[in-house]
Coordinates of C-alpha atoms in Angstrom, one line a residue:
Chain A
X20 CA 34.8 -51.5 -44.2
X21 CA 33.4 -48.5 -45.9
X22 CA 31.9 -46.0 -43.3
X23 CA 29.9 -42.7 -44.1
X24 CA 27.8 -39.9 -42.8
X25 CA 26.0 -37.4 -45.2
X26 CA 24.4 -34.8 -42.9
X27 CA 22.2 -32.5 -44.3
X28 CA 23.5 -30.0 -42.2
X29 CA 26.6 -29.2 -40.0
X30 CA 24.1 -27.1 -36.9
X31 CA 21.0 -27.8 -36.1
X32 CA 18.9 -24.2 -35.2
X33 CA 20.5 -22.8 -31.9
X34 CA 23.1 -25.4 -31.8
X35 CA 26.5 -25.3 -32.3
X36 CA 28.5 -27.0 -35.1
X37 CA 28.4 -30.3 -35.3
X38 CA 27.4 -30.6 -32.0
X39 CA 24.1 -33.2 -32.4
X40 CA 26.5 -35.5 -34.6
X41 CA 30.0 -35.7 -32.0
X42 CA 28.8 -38.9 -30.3
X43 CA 28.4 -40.5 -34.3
X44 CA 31.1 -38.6 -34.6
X45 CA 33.4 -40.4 -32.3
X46 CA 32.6 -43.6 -33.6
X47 CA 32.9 -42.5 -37.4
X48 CA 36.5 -41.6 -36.6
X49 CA 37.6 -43.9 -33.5
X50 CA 40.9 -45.2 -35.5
X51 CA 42.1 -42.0 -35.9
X52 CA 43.2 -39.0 -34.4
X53 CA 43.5 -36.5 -36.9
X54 CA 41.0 -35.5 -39.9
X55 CA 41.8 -33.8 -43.0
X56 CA 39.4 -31.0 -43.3
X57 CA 38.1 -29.8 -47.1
X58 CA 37.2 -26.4 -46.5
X59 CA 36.7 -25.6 -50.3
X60 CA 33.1 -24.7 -49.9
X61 CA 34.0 -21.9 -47.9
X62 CA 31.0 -20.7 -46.3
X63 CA 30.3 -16.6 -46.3
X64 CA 33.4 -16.5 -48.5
X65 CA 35.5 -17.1 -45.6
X66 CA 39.4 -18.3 -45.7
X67 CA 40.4 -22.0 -46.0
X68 CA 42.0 -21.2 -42.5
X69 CA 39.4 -19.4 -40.7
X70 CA 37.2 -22.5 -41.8
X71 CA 39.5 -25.0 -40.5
X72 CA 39.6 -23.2 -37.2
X73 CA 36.1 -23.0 -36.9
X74 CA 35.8 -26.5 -37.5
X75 CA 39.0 -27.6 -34.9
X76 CA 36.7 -25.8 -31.8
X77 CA 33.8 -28.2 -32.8
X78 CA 36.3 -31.3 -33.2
X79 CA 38.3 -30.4 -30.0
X80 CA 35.3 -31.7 -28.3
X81 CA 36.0 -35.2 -29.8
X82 CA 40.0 -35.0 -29.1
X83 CA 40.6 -34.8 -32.9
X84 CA 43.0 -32.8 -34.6
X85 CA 42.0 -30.8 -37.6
X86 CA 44.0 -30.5 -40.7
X87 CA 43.5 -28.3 -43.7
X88 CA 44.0 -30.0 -46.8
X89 CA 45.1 -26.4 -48.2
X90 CA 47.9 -27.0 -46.1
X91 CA 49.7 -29.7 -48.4
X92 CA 51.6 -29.2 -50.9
X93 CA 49.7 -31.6 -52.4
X94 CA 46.0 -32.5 -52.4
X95 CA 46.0 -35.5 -54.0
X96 CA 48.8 -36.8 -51.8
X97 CA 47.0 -35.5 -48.5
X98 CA 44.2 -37.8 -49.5
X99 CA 45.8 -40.8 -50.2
X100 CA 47.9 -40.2 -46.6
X101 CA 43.8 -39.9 -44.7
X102 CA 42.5 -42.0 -42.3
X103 CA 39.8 -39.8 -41.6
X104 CA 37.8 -37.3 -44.1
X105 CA 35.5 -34.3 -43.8
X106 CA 33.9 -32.1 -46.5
X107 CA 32.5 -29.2 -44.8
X108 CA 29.1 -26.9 -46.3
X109 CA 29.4 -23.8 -48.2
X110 CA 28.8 -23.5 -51.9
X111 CA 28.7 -26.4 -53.5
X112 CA 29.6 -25.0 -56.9
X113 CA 33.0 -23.3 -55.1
X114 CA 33.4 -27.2 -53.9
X115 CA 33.1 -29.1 -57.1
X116 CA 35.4 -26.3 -59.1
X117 CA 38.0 -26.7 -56.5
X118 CA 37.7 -30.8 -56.1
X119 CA 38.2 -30.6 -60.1
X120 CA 40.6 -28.1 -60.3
X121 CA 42.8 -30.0 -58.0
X122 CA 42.0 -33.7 -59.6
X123 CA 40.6 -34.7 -56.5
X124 CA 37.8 -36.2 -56.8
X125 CA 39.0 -39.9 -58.3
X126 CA 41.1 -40.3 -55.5
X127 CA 38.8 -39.1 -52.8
X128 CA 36.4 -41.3 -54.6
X129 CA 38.9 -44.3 -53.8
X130 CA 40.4 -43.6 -50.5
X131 CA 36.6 -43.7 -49.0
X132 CA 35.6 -46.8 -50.8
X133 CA 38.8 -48.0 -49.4
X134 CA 37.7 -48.0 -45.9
X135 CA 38.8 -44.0 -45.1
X136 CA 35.8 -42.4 -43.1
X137 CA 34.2 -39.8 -44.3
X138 CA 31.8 -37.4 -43.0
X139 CA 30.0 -34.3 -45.1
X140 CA 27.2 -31.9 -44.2
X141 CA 25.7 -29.5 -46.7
X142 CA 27.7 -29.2 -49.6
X143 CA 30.0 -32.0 -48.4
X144 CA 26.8 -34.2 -48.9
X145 CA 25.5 -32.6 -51.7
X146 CA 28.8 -34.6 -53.6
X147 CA 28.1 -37.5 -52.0
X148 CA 25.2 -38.6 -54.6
X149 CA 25.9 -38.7 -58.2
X150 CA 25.4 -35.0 -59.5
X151 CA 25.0 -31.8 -57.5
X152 CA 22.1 -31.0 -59.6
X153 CA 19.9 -30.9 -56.8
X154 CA 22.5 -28.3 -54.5
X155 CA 20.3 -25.6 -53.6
X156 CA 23.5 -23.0 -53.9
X157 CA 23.9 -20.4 -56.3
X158 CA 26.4 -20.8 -59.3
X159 CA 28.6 -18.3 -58.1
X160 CA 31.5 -20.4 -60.4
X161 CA 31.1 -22.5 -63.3
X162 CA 32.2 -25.9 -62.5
X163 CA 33.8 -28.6 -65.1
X164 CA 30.9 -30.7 -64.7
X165 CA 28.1 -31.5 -62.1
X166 CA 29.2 -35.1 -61.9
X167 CA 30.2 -35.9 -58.2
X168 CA 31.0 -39.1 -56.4
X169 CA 28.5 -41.2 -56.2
X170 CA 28.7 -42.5 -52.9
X171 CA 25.1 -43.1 -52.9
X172 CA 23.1 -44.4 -56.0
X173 CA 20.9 -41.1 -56.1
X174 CA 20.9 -37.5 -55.8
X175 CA 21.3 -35.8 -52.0
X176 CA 19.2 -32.7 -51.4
X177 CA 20.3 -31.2 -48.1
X178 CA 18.8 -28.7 -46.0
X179 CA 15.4 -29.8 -47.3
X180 CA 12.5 -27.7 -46.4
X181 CA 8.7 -28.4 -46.7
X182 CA 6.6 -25.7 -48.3
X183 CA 5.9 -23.0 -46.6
X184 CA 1.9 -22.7 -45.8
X185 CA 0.8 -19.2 -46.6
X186 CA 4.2 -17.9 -48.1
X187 CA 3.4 -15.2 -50.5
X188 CA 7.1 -15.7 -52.4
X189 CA 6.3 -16.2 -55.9
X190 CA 9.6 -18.5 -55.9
X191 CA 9.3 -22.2 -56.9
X192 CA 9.3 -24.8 -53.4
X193 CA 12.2 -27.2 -52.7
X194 CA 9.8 -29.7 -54.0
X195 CA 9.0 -28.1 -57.5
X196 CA 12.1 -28.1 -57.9
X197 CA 13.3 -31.6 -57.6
X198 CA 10.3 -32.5 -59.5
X199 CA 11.6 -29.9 -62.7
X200 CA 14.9 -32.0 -61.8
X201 CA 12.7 -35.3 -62.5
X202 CA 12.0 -33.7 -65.6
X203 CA 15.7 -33.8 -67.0
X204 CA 17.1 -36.8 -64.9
X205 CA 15.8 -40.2 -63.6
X206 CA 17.4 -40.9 -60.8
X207 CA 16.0 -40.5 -57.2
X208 CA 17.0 -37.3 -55.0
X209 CA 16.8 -38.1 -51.0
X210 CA 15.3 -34.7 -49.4
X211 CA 17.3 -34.4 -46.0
X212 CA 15.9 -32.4 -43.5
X213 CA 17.9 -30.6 -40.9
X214 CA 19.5 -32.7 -38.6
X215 CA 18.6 -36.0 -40.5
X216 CA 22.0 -38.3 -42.1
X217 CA 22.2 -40.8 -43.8
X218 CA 25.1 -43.7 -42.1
X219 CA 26.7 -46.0 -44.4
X220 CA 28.4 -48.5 -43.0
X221 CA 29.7 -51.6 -45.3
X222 CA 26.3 -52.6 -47.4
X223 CA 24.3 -51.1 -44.6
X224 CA 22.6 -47.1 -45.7
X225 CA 20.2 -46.0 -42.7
X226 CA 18.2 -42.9 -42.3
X227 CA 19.6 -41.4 -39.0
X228 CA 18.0 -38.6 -36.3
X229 CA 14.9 -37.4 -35.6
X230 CA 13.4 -36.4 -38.4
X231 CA 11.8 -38.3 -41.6
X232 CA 13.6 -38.2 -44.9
X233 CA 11.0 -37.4 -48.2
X234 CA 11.5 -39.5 -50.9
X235 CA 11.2 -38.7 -55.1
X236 CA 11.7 -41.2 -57.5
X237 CA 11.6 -40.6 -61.0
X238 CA 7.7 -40.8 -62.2
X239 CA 6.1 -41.5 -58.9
X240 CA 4.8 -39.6 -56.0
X241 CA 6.8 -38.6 -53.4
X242 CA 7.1 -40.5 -50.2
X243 CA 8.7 -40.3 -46.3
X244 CA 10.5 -42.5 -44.9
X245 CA 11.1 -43.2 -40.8
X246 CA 14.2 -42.6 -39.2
X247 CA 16.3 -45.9 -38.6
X248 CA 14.6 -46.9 -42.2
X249 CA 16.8 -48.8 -44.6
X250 CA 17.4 -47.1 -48.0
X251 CA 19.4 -49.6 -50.1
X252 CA 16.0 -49.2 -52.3
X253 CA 16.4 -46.3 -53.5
X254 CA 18.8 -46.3 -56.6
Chain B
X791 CA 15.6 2.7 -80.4
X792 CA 16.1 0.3 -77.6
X793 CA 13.3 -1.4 -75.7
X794 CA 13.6 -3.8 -72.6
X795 CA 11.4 -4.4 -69.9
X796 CA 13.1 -6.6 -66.9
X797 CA 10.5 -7.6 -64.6
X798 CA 11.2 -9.7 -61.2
X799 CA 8.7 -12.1 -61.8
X800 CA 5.4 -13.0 -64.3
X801 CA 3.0 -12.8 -61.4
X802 CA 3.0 -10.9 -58.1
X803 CA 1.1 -12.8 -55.3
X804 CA -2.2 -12.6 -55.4
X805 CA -2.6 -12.0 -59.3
X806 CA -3.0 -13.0 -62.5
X807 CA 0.3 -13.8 -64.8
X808 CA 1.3 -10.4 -66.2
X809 CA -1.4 -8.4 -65.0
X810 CA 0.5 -5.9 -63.1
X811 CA 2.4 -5.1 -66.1
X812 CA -0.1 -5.0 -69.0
X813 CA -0.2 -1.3 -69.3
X814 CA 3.5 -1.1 -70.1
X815 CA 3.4 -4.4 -72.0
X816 CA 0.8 -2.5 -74.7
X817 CA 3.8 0.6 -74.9
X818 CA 6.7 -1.7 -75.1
X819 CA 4.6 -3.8 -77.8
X820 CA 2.7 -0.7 -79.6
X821 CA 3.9 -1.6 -83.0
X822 CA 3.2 -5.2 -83.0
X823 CA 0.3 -7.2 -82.9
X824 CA 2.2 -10.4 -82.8
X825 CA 5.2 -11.2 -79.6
X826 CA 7.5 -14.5 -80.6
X827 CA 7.2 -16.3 -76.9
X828 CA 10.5 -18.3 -75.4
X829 CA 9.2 -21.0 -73.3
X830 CA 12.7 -22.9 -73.0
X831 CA 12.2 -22.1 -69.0
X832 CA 9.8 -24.8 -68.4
X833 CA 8.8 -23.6 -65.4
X834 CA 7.1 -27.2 -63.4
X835 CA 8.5 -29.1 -66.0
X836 CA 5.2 -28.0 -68.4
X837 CA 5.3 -28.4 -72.2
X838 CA 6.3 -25.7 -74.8
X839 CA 3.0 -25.5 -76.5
X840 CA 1.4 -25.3 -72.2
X841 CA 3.3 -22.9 -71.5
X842 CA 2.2 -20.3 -74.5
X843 CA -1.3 -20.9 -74.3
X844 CA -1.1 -19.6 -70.5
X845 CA 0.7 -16.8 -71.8
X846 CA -1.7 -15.9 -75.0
X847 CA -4.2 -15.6 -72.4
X848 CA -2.1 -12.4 -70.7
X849 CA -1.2 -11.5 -73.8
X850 CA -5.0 -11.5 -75.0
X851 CA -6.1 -8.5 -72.8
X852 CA -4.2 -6.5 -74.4
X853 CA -4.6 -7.9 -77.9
X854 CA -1.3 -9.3 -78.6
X855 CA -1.4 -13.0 -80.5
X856 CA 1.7 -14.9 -79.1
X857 CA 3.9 -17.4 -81.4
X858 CA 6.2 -19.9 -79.6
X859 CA 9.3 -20.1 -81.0
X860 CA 9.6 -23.7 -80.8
X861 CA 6.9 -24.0 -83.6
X862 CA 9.3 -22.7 -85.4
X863 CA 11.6 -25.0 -88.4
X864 CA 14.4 -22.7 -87.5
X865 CA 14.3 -20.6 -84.0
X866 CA 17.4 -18.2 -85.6
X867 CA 15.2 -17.4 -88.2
X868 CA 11.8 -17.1 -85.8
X869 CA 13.9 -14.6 -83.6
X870 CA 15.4 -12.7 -86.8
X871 CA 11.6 -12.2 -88.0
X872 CA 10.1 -11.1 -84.6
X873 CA 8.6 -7.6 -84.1
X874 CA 8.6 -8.5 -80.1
X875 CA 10.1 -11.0 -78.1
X876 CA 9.4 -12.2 -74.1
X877 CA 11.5 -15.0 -72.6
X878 CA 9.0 -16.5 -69.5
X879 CA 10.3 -17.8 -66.3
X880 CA 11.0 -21.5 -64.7
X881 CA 14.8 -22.8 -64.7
X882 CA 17.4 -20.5 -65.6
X883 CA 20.0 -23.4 -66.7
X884 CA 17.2 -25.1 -68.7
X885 CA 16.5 -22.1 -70.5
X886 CA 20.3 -21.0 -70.9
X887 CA 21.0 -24.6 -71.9
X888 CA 18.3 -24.7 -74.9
X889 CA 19.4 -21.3 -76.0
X890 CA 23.0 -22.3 -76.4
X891 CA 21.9 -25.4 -78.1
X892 CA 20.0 -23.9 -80.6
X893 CA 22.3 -20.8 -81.2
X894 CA 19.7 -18.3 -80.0
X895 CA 21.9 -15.9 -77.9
X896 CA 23.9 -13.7 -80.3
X897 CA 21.1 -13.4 -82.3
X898 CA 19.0 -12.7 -79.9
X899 CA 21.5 -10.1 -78.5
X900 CA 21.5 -8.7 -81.7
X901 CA 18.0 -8.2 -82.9
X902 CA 17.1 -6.5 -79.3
X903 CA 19.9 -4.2 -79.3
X904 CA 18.6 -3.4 -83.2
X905 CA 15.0 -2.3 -81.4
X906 CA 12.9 -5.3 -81.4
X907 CA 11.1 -4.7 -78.4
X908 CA 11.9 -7.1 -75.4
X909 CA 10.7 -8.1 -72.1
X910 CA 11.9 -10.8 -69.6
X911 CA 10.5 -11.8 -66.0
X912 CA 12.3 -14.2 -63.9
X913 CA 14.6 -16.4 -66.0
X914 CA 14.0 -14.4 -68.7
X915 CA 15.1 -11.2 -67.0
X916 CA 17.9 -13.4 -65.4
X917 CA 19.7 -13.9 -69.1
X918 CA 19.7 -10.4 -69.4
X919 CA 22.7 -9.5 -67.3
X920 CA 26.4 -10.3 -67.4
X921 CA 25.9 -14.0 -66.2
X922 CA 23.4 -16.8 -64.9
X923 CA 25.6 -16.8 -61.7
X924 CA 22.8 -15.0 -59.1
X925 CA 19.7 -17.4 -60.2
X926 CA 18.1 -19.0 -57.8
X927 CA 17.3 -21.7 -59.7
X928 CA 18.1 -25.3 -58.9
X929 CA 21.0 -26.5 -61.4
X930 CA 19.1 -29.5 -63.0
X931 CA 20.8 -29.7 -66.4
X932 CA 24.1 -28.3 -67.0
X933 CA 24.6 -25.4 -69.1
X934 CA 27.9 -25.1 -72.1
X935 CA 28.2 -21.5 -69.7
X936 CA 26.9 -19.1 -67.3
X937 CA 27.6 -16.2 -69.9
X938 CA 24.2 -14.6 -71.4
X939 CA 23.0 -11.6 -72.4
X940 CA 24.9 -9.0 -71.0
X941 CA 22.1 -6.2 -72.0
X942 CA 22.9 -4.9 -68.6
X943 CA 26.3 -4.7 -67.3
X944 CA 25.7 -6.5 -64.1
X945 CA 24.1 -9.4 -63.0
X946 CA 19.8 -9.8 -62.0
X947 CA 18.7 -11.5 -58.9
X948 CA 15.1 -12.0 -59.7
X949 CA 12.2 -12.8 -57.2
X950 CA 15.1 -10.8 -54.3
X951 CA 13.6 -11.9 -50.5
X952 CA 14.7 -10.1 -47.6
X953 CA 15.9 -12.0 -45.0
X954 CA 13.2 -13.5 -42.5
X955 CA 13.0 -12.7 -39.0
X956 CA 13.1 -15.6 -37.0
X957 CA 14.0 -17.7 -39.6
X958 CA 15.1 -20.8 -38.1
X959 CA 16.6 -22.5 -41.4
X960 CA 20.1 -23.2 -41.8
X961 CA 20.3 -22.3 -45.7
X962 CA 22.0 -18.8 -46.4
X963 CA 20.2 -15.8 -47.0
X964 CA 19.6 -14.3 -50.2
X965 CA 22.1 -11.4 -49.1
X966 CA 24.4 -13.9 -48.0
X967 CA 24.5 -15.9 -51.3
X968 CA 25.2 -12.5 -53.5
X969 CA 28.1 -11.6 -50.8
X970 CA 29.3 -15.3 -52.0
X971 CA 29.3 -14.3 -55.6
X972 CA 31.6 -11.4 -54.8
X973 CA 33.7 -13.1 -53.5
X974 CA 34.3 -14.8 -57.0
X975 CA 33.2 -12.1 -59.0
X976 CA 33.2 -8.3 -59.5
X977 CA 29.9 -7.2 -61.5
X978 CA 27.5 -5.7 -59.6
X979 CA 23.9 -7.4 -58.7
X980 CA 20.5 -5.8 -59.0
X981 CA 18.4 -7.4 -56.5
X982 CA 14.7 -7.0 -57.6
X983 CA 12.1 -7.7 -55.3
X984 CA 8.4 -9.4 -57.1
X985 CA 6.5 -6.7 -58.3
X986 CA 9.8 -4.4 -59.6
X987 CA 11.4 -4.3 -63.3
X988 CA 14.1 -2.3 -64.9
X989 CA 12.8 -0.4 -68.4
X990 CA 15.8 0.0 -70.6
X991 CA 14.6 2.7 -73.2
X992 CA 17.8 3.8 -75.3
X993 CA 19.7 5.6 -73.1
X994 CA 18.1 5.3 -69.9
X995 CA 17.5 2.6 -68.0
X996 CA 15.1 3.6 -64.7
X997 CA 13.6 1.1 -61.5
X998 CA 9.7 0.7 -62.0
X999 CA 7.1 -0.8 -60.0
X1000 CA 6.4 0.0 -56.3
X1001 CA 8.9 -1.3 -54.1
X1002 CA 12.8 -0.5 -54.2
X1003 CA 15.6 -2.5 -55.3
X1004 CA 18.3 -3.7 -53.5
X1005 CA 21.8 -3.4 -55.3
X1006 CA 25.3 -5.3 -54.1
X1007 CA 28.5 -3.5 -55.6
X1008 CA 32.2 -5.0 -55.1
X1009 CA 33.5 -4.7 -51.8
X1010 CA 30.6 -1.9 -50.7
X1011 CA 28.1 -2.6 -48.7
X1012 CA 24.6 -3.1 -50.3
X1013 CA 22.3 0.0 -51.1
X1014 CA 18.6 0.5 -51.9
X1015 CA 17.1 2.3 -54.6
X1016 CA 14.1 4.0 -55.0
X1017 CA 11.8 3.2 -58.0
X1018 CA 11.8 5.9 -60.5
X1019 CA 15.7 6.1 -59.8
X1020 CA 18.1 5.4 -63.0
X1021 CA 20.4 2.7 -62.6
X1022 CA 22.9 4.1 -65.3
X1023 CA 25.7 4.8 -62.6
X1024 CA 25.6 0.4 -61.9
X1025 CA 27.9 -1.3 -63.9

């Protein structure tokens, strides 16, 4: 029984972390007690175990216990030993470079088709689809590759935002973008806004909270999809 | 004698592509009639041969015919024979990616440090520092390395924003993404806000345009800079 959330975020505006996700939370997690914590992506540059803490207030509120996977001796090992996963946002580049320097990414790859729940926001999502291409981090390191795990048979952007009417920014949108990314790759990137997941559970991949998810596909225009929508479509 | 222009961006809000630059374009261009144009940047996914007829038309006001390089058999040679060279904005890792792949960088290093006039906006001024680590473009292909031009010795953040007040997205800041890259890196960044450029000229190397720019050294806290300032102290 595989079971995933990929949250575009970790805190919604003027909440506090995680705190719209604890009651899917709960159930994501209900066989275990303790959840090893990836705090790679450090966010602000912050240490693995000022992350960790941050995220044990937030998981207190669940009666889960918090583990650093910095704390092992070895990663690899701590994965394999899971029952419960979570790969928290930062920078998504700092993420992949550490997943690969520390030959984790098979295994987590495994352990989580294997039935281990997992949860990401952010960055922890971003890896979730089948490049980080679409990460909207800077590339603070140079990472081995932008191949990630492919939990999801398209591309994850996170944190998406509409344009901006009357922004004077000569920057390009979220949505130019991803369609320069369409320009280089075919497969489909899944615009999350900010408080939207997506829950996969077994062969089920649903578009949860309140918001709409925007759709590209590779050559056609893009498209929104409702909340509670089904999108084992999109690959 | 050495000749750069680094501009922020191609076109501040409200203008036409180049416009506010012209006058120094016809200076840094006086003893040419003919700029070799590098459109590997793509920017909305447009074609080569798009992309330089948009920029013959700036170049056209002030008389300038523009060659793209990718009409070109051999784009070593192309930049070898050029009497002025400008490398346009869209995706830096595009544009890094197609000057790796077609052995443009150490000649192109070479040829502008020899005094072939040069000038960059956006991605173009991007490959002129250290890296490609402080774009803020979206990572769509990946890149043999972040290393380019180094005709600085720090790193550009082109098109810099201030934070927003009010802003009630979750995505970092533009200040905190650069105090990421410090934490992996030591150069400093030159944060240039739309409308600014740097103008390398030999030995000096002053801000231009009307706003200030923003720099981020190593473990000090950021500092602005009034245009007209040299920047020969930032490295």
């Amino acid at each position: 029984m595989k079971h995933l959330i990929i949250a575009s975020t970790s805190t919604v505006f003027g909440g506090e972390p995680l705190d719209y996700l604890l009651e899917a939370l709960s159930e994501l997690y209900k066989n275990t007690d303790t959840v090893l914590f990836i705090p790679y992506a450090r966010p602000g540059g912050i240490t693995h175990d000022e992350y960790t803490s941050k995220i044990q207030v937030a998981f207190s509120k669940i009666n889960k216990k918090v583990v650093g996977i910095h704390t092992f001796k070895s990663a690899t090992q701590a994965l394999q030993e899971a029952k419960g996963i979570y790969v928290g946002g930062g920078n998504t580049f700092v993420l992949v470079s550490q997943l690969y320097k520390n030959n984790c990414l098979n295994i987590l790859k495994d352990v989580v088709l294997n039935g281990v729940p997992y949860l990401g926001t952010s960055a922890g999502s971003n890896i979730c689809g089948l490049t980080m291409s679409t990460t909207n981090d800077m590339p603070i390191v140079y990472p081995p590759s932008f191949k990630t795990l492919g939990f999801v048979p398209f591309n994850i952007n996170p944190h998406y935002l509409d344009p901006i009417e009357g922004d004077t920014h000569m920057g390009e949108t979220r949505e130019t973008r991803i369609n320069e990314f369409h320009h280089y790759n075919t497969q489909p990137v899944v615009g999350l806004r900010e408080g939207s997941w997506i829950e996969i559970k077994d062969d089920t991949t649903l578009l949860k909270g309140p918001l709409k998810a925007i759709i590209f596909e590779y050559k056609k225009a893009a498209y929104e999809m409702e909340s509670g929508s089904s999108l084992k479509h999109i690959k």
